[in-house]
Amino acid sequence: MNLSKNILKLKETKGNAIIATFSTLCIFLQCILFQGIAFGDAVGWPFIPCLFIKLGIALFFAAFTLITKRKYWIVVVTFLLAIWCMAELIYLRANNILIDAYSITMVHNMDGVWSSIWIYNHFIDWLLLVPTALLWVVVYFFNNKSRNKWAFIITIVISLLLTLIFGYQSHTRVMHHQPEECKHSPILNIFAKFDKDNSTFFGYTPEQYARNLSVFHSLIYNVKELVVMLFQSDVFELSDEDKQQIAPFVHADSIQIAPSSPIIVVLVESFESWAIHPDVTPNLCQFIDKTSSLLYANNMQSQVRNGVSADGQMIVNTGLLPITEGAACFRYPNNVYPAITHLYQNAGMIVAWDLSFWNQKFMSDAYGIKQNYVVQGWDDKAYLSKLDTIKSLHDCLITMTVTMHSPFNSCPIYMYPRVEGMPEQMYKYVNSVKYLDQQLKSLLDQITHHPTFKNTTVVITADHKVFSPDARKQFEKFNKEQNLGFNQITASIPCIIYSPKIKEKVLITDTVYQMDVYPTILHLLDCQSYYWKGFGVNLMEHDAWKNRPIQPAEAQQLSDKLIRANYFKQLSVIQ
């Protein structure tokens, strides 16, 4: 009884202050939790500025509880913040970057595959909802309709001072650069003039905003991105320096030559090299071991970005690398692209579910693919059976697979024995790989024995990697403890190329890159004089990867400019 009276008394006299204090602590704790889970440090660097920045932003939101009659809105704010933080963590683990405005525009592409995100959701993420639950209890008991105007003003002033002073201090201590879009956008130049030494508004990436300021500040980046999307033209002009950098990768006197052989490309969903093991992929292992006309690179690094599977397809087919922000398939579907599929008159592609997925209809047109075959479902058997049925109709045929799509729940048969204690995702993934291997058997047997394949180039490679570094560490620990015999579990993807032009098996264990697939295919098709050479190296040239004309990071930046400028539309060799 006395407790009820005390709570009622506190509610009437200090209810506002209690709710404001707990709101501050709740938001502050959520910012700290996100920082620790996402980046491994609870506050950020530098320590003191980052601490006060988070406190300042928490005070800012809490201040408004002092002038509103109904306080439950602050519970909604903290709940939405928790959901936003969880979404950021999932995206960070999947793509090694935080959500930006272009990522948000691609949400519709997740239709039908939302379940795939849950392998990137960890139990610890749910702790972000605990402060919201505690705040709801506090608001429930101490909510009153009183308002305190002066307390609100003082709190707002303190919050702004903390955020601005320590935000500037943090900013000046962190290495940053002036983004290139400021140079090309009148709208952004207006903002940039306020701080000629790389403004805080423009100086950070989303990760730097979240790491060095707070998770709220990464939203500022998205506001900037929305400004760019709404007001800045997508037209980008290459500088003279850019053109000089591009020149070595273009044949000025290109001659269109017909490919020397048909080609089949199998883009395997989420294929990581460590899963190639005699107990999991007996057919692939036997094929690699006994086939002499083969190139096998087991340490290839994926270079996809936001476009994921669409990026993988673009890298292999065009030799270009993904754009920095968003996905080329959505932002630049009407561009002119060089492509291996352009070399053939009747290129075909087997696609999953719907032509709207990754904007495949428009990208097929851009790549010169004449016919798309849509296959429904998550069973690789349907895709590879379709490949077997129509391969005689096309000199160039690309197919994707889907059973290995996360969260790996689509495998119809579990053939790999469950080892006690094996991580669930590892078990499901290995079974999906084993099922893929079974479905590839017919194709591999035909390559080995069927006469028509004596003059056919076949590429089997991954579209992208799949697991987060934390998941791979967990898998590797279990692999060593149980002596399962998998190679070291890393982020590498495999590339297997069969070609009649390969006279002696080529095994590459050095680090190579996804961009190397395109020039290697051009070489094997005797199309080295195609106008676009690609940024990678021909893996058939011994140790070419040790003397690259351009490094992957620089190639990605240059490719981003090429795509944004629609560079290939300008070349007269395009037919």
XYZ file of C-alpha atoms in Angstrom:
575
model
C 0.000 0.000 0.000
C 2.817 2.385 0.951
C 4.633 1.445 -2.284
C 1.582 2.398 -4.352
C 1.314 5.731 -2.540
C 5.005 6.457 -3.037
C 4.780 5.656 -6.754
C 1.710 7.872 -7.075
C 3.465 10.704 -5.248
C 6.550 10.379 -7.433
C 4.330 10.268 -10.513
C 2.706 13.572 -9.567
C 5.855 15.405 -8.490
C 8.748 13.919 -10.440
C 7.100 11.796 -13.139
C 8.451 13.929 -15.975
C 12.003 13.904 -14.634
C 11.946 10.141 -14.047
C 10.677 9.398 -17.564
C 13.155 11.821 -19.139
C 16.032 10.274 -17.160
C 15.086 6.699 -18.039
C 14.527 7.683 -21.692
C 18.033 9.139 -21.784
C 19.513 6.008 -20.236
C 17.514 3.748 -22.567
C 18.624 5.440 -25.804
C 22.178 5.844 -24.513
C 22.317 2.129 -23.663
C 20.955 1.159 -27.090
C 23.662 3.256 -28.774
C 26.333 1.600 -26.600
C 24.944 -1.888 -27.281
C 24.884 -1.296 -31.035
C 28.440 0.037 -30.952
C 29.682 -2.996 -29.052
C 27.873 -5.585 -31.173
C 28.671 -3.959 -34.524
C 32.251 -2.792 -34.014
C 33.510 -4.595 -30.940
C 33.951 -1.502 -28.760
C 31.298 -0.159 -26.439
C 31.878 3.543 -27.040
C 33.968 4.259 -30.097
C 37.068 6.280 -30.794
C 38.103 8.769 -29.561
C 36.623 7.595 -26.252
C 35.455 10.776 -24.468
C 33.935 12.575 -27.502
C 32.102 9.429 -28.618
C 30.711 8.911 -25.119
C 29.292 12.434 -24.889
C 27.952 12.374 -28.456
C 25.809 9.362 -27.598
C 24.696 11.015 -24.373
C 23.844 14.197 -26.270
C 21.657 12.444 -28.834
C 19.891 10.518 -26.034
C 19.206 13.772 -24.164
C 17.845 15.364 -27.330
C 15.077 12.790 -27.730
C 14.395 12.535 -23.997
C 13.925 16.311 -23.762
C 10.672 16.156 -25.687
C 9.094 14.012 -22.974
C 9.238 17.149 -20.787
C 6.758 19.085 -22.964
C 4.399 16.358 -24.158
C 1.381 15.181 -22.202
C 1.482 11.614 -23.454
C 4.853 9.948 -23.064
C 4.324 6.585 -24.736
C 5.735 7.908 -27.996
C 9.252 7.671 -26.495
C 8.732 3.912 -26.064
C 7.831 3.706 -29.750
C 10.992 5.678 -30.637
C 13.219 3.311 -28.676
C 11.448 0.297 -30.176
C 12.010 1.648 -33.700
C 15.625 2.412 -32.811
C 16.088 -1.197 -31.680
C 14.585 -2.495 -34.932
C 16.766 -0.114 -36.961
C 19.876 -1.260 -35.073
C 18.992 -4.919 -35.682
C 18.467 -4.232 -39.383
C 21.826 -2.431 -39.516
C 23.553 -5.385 -37.841
C 22.004 -7.880 -40.256
C 23.024 -5.768 -43.260
C 26.508 -5.190 -41.841
C 27.110 -8.916 -41.398
C 25.780 -9.725 -44.851
C 27.519 -6.951 -46.802
C 30.247 -5.517 -44.533
C 28.611 -2.096 -44.864
C 25.697 -0.349 -43.190
C 22.366 0.443 -44.793
C 22.274 3.436 -47.095
C 19.530 5.114 -49.092
C 20.191 2.979 -52.175
C 19.879 -0.191 -50.099
C 16.463 0.949 -48.934
C 15.312 1.381 -52.542
C 16.095 -2.313 -53.157
C 13.871 -3.664 -50.378
C 11.271 -4.858 -52.913
C 13.875 -7.274 -54.275
C 13.622 -9.260 -51.029
C 10.094 -10.462 -51.853
C 10.090 -14.222 -51.438
C 13.549 -14.402 -49.843
C 13.070 -12.564 -46.543
C 13.899 -15.729 -44.617
C 17.466 -15.496 -45.941
C 18.288 -12.579 -43.629
C 17.880 -14.567 -40.426
C 21.229 -16.329 -40.670
C 22.719 -12.883 -40.024
C 20.580 -12.266 -36.931
C 22.351 -13.237 -33.702
C 20.811 -13.881 -30.303
C 22.704 -10.967 -28.775
C 20.894 -8.558 -31.121
C 17.666 -9.055 -29.173
C 19.251 -7.359 -26.167
C 18.539 -4.097 -27.988
C 14.855 -4.549 -27.112
C 15.495 -4.884 -23.354
C 15.876 -1.123 -22.707
C 12.580 -0.542 -24.547
C 10.793 -3.051 -22.315
C 12.203 -1.414 -19.161
C 11.245 2.053 -20.414
C 7.686 0.887 -21.087
C 7.387 -0.188 -17.433
C 8.681 3.202 -16.245
C 6.324 5.137 -18.523
C 3.404 2.944 -17.471
C 3.888 3.784 -13.769
C 5.060 7.415 -13.988
C 3.254 8.873 -16.987
C 1.544 12.190 -16.216
C 0.296 15.091 -18.317
C 2.453 17.818 -16.796
C 4.922 19.780 -18.895
C 8.086 21.680 -18.016
C 9.038 24.226 -20.667
C 12.275 25.455 -19.056
C 13.553 21.978 -18.321
C 12.925 21.152 -21.978
C 14.874 24.196 -23.223
C 17.814 23.552 -20.899
C 17.973 19.877 -21.843
C 17.819 20.662 -25.571
C 20.626 23.225 -25.262
C 22.803 20.774 -23.322
C 22.147 18.004 -25.857
C 23.020 20.220 -28.823
C 26.186 21.503 -27.145
C 27.333 17.962 -26.341
C 26.615 16.732 -29.866
C 28.141 19.675 -31.715
C 31.231 20.232 -29.568
C 32.219 16.603 -29.161
C 31.006 15.712 -32.658
C 33.381 18.263 -34.141
C 36.196 17.051 -31.878
C 35.609 13.449 -32.962
C 35.403 14.481 -36.583
C 38.724 16.348 -36.550
C 40.482 13.295 -35.113
C 39.302 10.816 -37.723
C 40.734 10.538 -41.221
C 38.146 11.595 -43.801
C 37.823 12.897 -47.330
C 35.580 15.112 -49.404
C 33.214 12.877 -51.390
C 33.418 13.298 -55.107
C 29.718 14.018 -55.556
C 30.235 17.451 -53.927
C 32.301 18.448 -56.948
C 29.516 17.675 -59.398
C 26.337 18.708 -57.599
C 25.246 22.366 -57.207
C 22.889 21.280 -54.410
C 25.647 19.593 -52.441
C 28.093 22.418 -53.089
C 25.768 24.744 -51.212
C 26.157 22.571 -48.112
C 29.876 22.031 -48.659
C 30.589 25.793 -48.592
C 29.751 25.898 -44.888
C 32.879 23.868 -44.121
C 35.664 24.164 -46.651
C 37.834 21.638 -44.773
C 35.620 18.625 -45.462
C 32.415 19.184 -43.555
C 31.229 16.765 -40.912
C 28.070 16.378 -42.960
C 29.991 15.043 -45.950
C 33.164 13.637 -44.439
C 32.032 10.207 -43.271
C 30.754 6.944 -44.650
C 27.748 5.359 -42.848
C 30.148 3.108 -40.917
C 32.211 6.081 -39.742
C 29.085 7.952 -38.686
C 27.883 4.981 -36.629
C 31.321 4.094 -35.230
C 32.582 7.582 -34.354
C 29.312 9.383 -33.596
C 26.226 7.203 -33.034
C 23.823 4.948 -34.901
C 21.500 7.957 -35.209
C 24.151 9.814 -37.156
C 24.272 7.141 -39.844
C 20.735 8.322 -40.642
C 22.238 11.718 -41.476
C 24.250 9.982 -44.161
C 21.048 8.519 -45.572
C 19.488 11.991 -45.627
C 22.463 13.161 -47.659
C 22.060 10.176 -49.973
C 18.384 11.000 -50.463
C 19.373 14.566 -51.372
C 21.798 13.152 -53.932
C 19.173 10.766 -55.317
C 16.503 13.463 -55.608
C 18.511 16.435 -56.830
C 21.750 15.207 -58.351
C 21.701 13.956 -61.910
C 22.940 10.416 -62.459
C 24.948 11.731 -65.401
C 28.641 11.554 -64.561
C 31.472 12.883 -66.698
C 34.851 11.210 -66.747
C 37.865 13.427 -66.207
C 40.876 13.333 -68.532
C 42.748 11.483 -65.799
C 39.951 8.891 -65.611
C 40.112 8.376 -69.375
C 43.866 7.858 -69.210
C 43.400 5.238 -66.512
C 40.762 3.446 -68.588
C 42.734 3.444 -71.851
C 44.912 0.355 -71.115
C 41.781 -1.765 -70.649
C 40.173 -0.918 -73.990
C 41.186 -2.166 -77.447
C 41.266 0.950 -79.608
C 41.388 -1.154 -82.795
C 38.993 -3.884 -81.701
C 37.835 -6.519 -84.152
C 34.649 -8.475 -83.501
C 35.627 -12.151 -83.648
C 33.187 -15.014 -83.303
C 33.923 -17.193 -80.241
C 35.784 -20.402 -80.966
C 33.438 -22.517 -78.849
C 30.004 -22.550 -77.234
C 29.901 -21.741 -73.534
C 27.833 -22.750 -70.503
C 28.097 -20.754 -67.284
C 26.698 -22.105 -64.012
C 26.496 -19.364 -61.364
C 26.201 -21.295 -58.126
C 24.386 -19.500 -55.334
C 26.501 -18.726 -52.235
C 29.261 -21.238 -53.059
C 32.285 -21.110 -50.736
C 35.421 -23.091 -51.530
C 35.826 -24.806 -48.174
C 32.708 -26.894 -48.859
C 34.414 -28.693 -51.770
C 35.321 -31.925 -50.016
C 35.151 -35.614 -51.075
C 32.438 -36.328 -48.502
C 30.319 -33.393 -49.643
C 31.068 -32.955 -53.353
C 32.305 -36.349 -54.580
C 31.298 -35.631 -58.184
C 33.009 -32.253 -58.356
C 36.107 -33.605 -56.610
C 36.348 -36.516 -59.055
C 35.822 -34.155 -61.987
C 38.572 -31.815 -60.752
C 40.914 -34.706 -60.057
C 40.497 -36.600 -63.334
C 39.905 -33.868 -65.919
C 43.009 -32.506 -67.603
C 41.412 -29.684 -69.652
C 40.621 -27.788 -66.489
C 41.435 -24.615 -64.587
C 40.594 -24.674 -60.877
C 41.084 -21.670 -58.604
C 40.016 -22.368 -55.024
C 41.066 -19.082 -53.434
C 39.080 -16.547 -55.440
C 37.833 -13.463 -53.621
C 34.252 -12.352 -54.182
C 33.899 -8.695 -55.199
C 30.141 -8.220 -55.075
C 28.606 -5.306 -53.189
C 24.982 -4.223 -52.704
C 23.800 -6.015 -55.841
C 24.935 -9.405 -54.504
C 23.797 -12.045 -57.075
C 23.263 -9.400 -59.770
C 26.773 -8.105 -59.113
C 28.181 -11.626 -59.401
C 26.504 -12.066 -62.764
C 27.796 -8.686 -63.947
C 31.400 -9.337 -62.875
C 31.600 -12.706 -64.650
C 29.761 -11.596 -67.798
C 31.128 -8.071 -68.256
C 34.415 -7.846 -66.384
C 33.118 -4.734 -64.632
C 32.948 -4.328 -60.872
C 29.903 -3.136 -58.916
C 29.079 0.492 -58.302
C 29.854 1.866 -54.859
C 26.307 2.840 -53.893
C 23.219 0.837 -54.783
C 23.207 -1.761 -57.550
C 23.845 -1.185 -61.250
C 20.908 -3.430 -62.155
C 18.509 -0.935 -60.544
C 20.314 2.373 -61.046
C 21.714 1.841 -64.554
C 19.692 -0.885 -66.321
C 19.573 1.113 -69.574
C 23.329 1.483 -69.901
C 25.360 -0.083 -72.667
C 27.472 -2.914 -71.247
C 30.189 -5.058 -72.803
C 29.448 -8.727 -72.209
C 30.498 -12.227 -73.157
C 26.858 -12.815 -74.071
C 27.145 -10.050 -76.701
C 29.595 -12.281 -78.584
C 26.820 -14.775 -79.375
C 23.750 -14.354 -81.551
C 21.442 -16.514 -79.434
C 22.541 -16.237 -75.804
C 20.037 -17.584 -73.288
C 19.646 -17.480 -69.530
C 17.804 -19.560 -66.941
C 16.538 -17.301 -64.156
C 14.740 -17.883 -60.881
C 11.169 -17.004 -59.955
C 10.522 -13.825 -61.908
C 12.235 -11.495 -64.386
C 11.738 -8.610 -61.947
C 14.140 -10.276 -59.496
C 17.335 -8.204 -59.614
C 15.713 -6.417 -62.589
C 16.773 -9.339 -64.780
C 14.536 -8.466 -67.736
C 16.287 -5.150 -68.347
C 19.744 -6.503 -67.562
C 19.284 -9.414 -69.971
C 18.482 -6.879 -72.683
C 21.535 -4.823 -71.730
C 23.759 -7.933 -71.843
C 22.420 -9.053 -75.233
C 20.692 -12.145 -73.841
C 18.058 -13.060 -76.393
C 15.896 -15.444 -74.369
C 15.143 -15.873 -70.669
C 13.767 -19.092 -69.206
C 11.993 -18.566 -65.895
C 12.042 -21.525 -63.491
C 9.988 -21.584 -60.310
C 10.948 -23.061 -56.971
C 14.061 -23.599 -54.863
C 15.214 -26.954 -56.222
C 18.445 -26.973 -58.249
C 17.218 -30.091 -60.013
C 14.693 -28.000 -61.955
C 17.333 -25.476 -63.075
C 19.943 -28.000 -64.145
C 17.314 -30.175 -65.829
C 16.224 -27.119 -67.799
C 19.844 -26.537 -68.735
C 20.119 -30.092 -70.040
C 16.908 -29.669 -72.057
C 17.755 -26.413 -73.836
C 21.560 -26.426 -74.070
C 21.429 -27.531 -77.725
C 19.365 -24.403 -78.587
C 21.974 -21.876 -77.476
C 25.685 -21.400 -78.136
C 25.825 -19.381 -74.919
C 23.771 -20.352 -71.890
C 23.891 -19.062 -68.315
C 22.030 -20.608 -65.417
C 21.821 -19.812 -61.748
C 21.180 -22.223 -58.891
C 19.028 -21.527 -55.822
C 19.021 -24.407 -53.305
C 22.096 -22.975 -51.552
C 20.359 -19.652 -50.975
C 20.384 -18.734 -47.295
C 18.946 -19.789 -44.882
C 19.484 -23.184 -46.621
C 16.047 -24.574 -45.840
C 15.241 -25.656 -49.401
C 17.339 -28.799 -49.693
C 14.822 -31.639 -50.343
C 17.185 -34.398 -49.166
C 19.620 -34.299 -46.237
C 22.440 -36.671 -47.177
C 25.338 -35.414 -45.079
C 25.399 -37.107 -41.649
C 24.690 -34.845 -38.695
C 27.713 -34.571 -36.437
C 26.849 -33.902 -32.815
C 27.359 -30.249 -31.969
C 27.629 -29.135 -35.585
C 26.333 -25.559 -35.998
C 22.874 -25.695 -37.570
C 23.698 -23.326 -40.414
C 26.842 -25.270 -41.238
C 24.873 -28.534 -41.322
C 22.155 -27.103 -43.575
C 24.688 -25.450 -45.882
C 26.840 -28.568 -46.298
C 23.727 -30.590 -47.145
C 22.697 -27.993 -49.729
C 26.158 -28.191 -51.310
C 25.979 -31.987 -51.354
C 22.592 -31.797 -53.066
C 23.978 -29.384 -55.678
C 26.840 -31.788 -56.353
C 24.336 -34.575 -56.982
C 22.434 -32.397 -59.464
C 25.661 -31.403 -61.252
C 26.589 -35.044 -61.855
C 24.763 -35.291 -65.175
C 26.455 -32.160 -66.541
C 29.881 -33.270 -65.325
C 29.400 -36.736 -66.871
C 28.441 -35.173 -70.195
C 31.504 -32.925 -70.154
C 33.659 -35.995 -69.607
C 31.997 -38.398 -72.054
C 29.657 -36.643 -74.498
C 31.203 -35.690 -77.893
C 29.414 -32.332 -78.081
C 31.324 -31.098 -75.042
C 34.701 -31.645 -76.662
C 34.328 -28.129 -78.086
C 32.365 -26.465 -75.260
C 33.681 -24.185 -72.543
C 31.978 -24.728 -69.176
C 32.341 -22.354 -66.218
C 31.155 -23.350 -62.734
C 31.672 -20.589 -60.205
C 30.013 -18.827 -57.304
C 27.979 -15.675 -57.616
C 29.147 -14.552 -54.151
C 30.205 -15.689 -50.679
C 27.589 -15.998 -47.937
C 28.740 -16.334 -44.324
C 29.810 -13.628 -41.901
C 33.348 -13.776 -40.435
C 31.887 -14.758 -37.049
C 30.031 -17.707 -38.571
C 33.159 -18.915 -40.380
C 35.158 -18.748 -37.138
C 32.515 -20.896 -35.474
C 32.584 -23.378 -38.376
C 36.390 -23.503 -38.417
C 36.545 -24.154 -34.681
C 34.120 -27.069 -35.052
C 35.978 -28.331 -38.130
C 39.246 -28.538 -36.170
C 37.689 -29.965 -33.010
C 35.928 -32.751 -34.926
C 38.689 -33.221 -37.516
C 36.125 -33.029 -40.342
C 38.824 -32.487 -42.938
C 37.483 -29.315 -44.543
C 40.097 -26.921 -45.842
C 40.462 -23.765 -43.779
C 37.044 -22.139 -43.694
C 37.571 -18.760 -45.334
C 35.557 -16.408 -47.528
C 37.077 -17.761 -50.748
C 34.861 -18.861 -53.617
C 35.717 -21.474 -56.269
C 36.076 -21.105 -60.017
C 36.152 -24.221 -62.205
C 36.606 -23.800 -65.958
C 36.609 -26.660 -68.449
C 37.842 -25.819 -71.937
C 39.202 -27.825 -74.874
C 41.839 -25.104 -75.203
C 43.351 -26.066 -71.833
C 45.908 -28.759 -72.607
C 47.267 -29.229 -69.104
C 45.420 -28.837 -65.812
C 45.874 -25.476 -64.093
C 45.476 -25.434 -60.302
C 45.655 -22.023 -58.622
C 45.830 -21.742 -54.838
C 47.077 -18.143 -54.744
C 44.625 -15.329 -54.097
C 42.837 -14.288 -57.285
C 39.701 -12.223 -57.842
C 36.268 -12.574 -59.341
C 37.175 -9.974 -61.973
C 39.743 -12.463 -63.356
C 37.031 -14.805 -64.667
C 36.006 -12.516 -67.551
C 39.446 -12.071 -69.241
C 40.159 -15.773 -68.733
C 36.947 -16.678 -70.580
C 37.763 -14.232 -73.402
C 41.132 -15.946 -73.813
C 39.597 -19.426 -73.901
C 37.071 -18.264 -76.511
C 39.862 -16.705 -78.632
C 38.204 -13.300 -78.203
C 41.095 -11.427 -76.619
C 40.615 -8.617 -79.138
C 37.104 -7.829 -77.842
C 36.971 -4.080 -77.231
C 36.700 -4.394 -73.439
C 39.541 -6.332 -71.799
C 38.212 -6.137 -68.234
C 40.160 -5.170 -65.131
C 41.223 -8.683 -64.198
C 44.016 -10.867 -65.520
C 43.967 -13.979 -67.678
C 44.445 -16.849 -65.233
C 45.885 -18.983 -68.031
C 48.943 -16.745 -68.001
C 51.304 -18.120 -65.371
C 51.509 -15.866 -62.293
C 49.660 -13.050 -64.073
C 47.862 -12.331 -60.809
C 51.192 -11.386 -59.223
C 51.668 -8.498 -61.656
C 48.278 -6.873 -61.976
C 47.907 -3.747 -64.122
C 45.423 -2.434 -61.561
C 44.640 -3.417 -57.987
C 41.092 -4.522 -57.049
C 40.240 -1.453 -54.921
C 41.338 0.945 -57.645
C 39.547 -1.139 -60.279
C 36.310 -0.929 -58.298
C 36.499 2.869 -58.103
C 37.238 3.144 -61.818
C 34.461 0.700 -62.702
C 32.032 2.748 -60.614
C 32.887 5.789 -62.756
C 32.622 3.830 -66.008
C 29.119 2.642 -65.206
C 27.910 5.980 -63.885
C 29.240 7.731 -67.001
C 27.721 5.086 -69.330
C 31.172 5.004 -70.886
C 30.589 2.141 -73.313
C 27.790 3.994 -75.063
C 30.454 6.355 -76.364
C 32.527 3.676 -78.061
C 31.883 3.318 -81.781
C 32.714 -0.410 -81.696
C 29.430 -1.179 -79.932
C 27.053 -2.797 -82.339
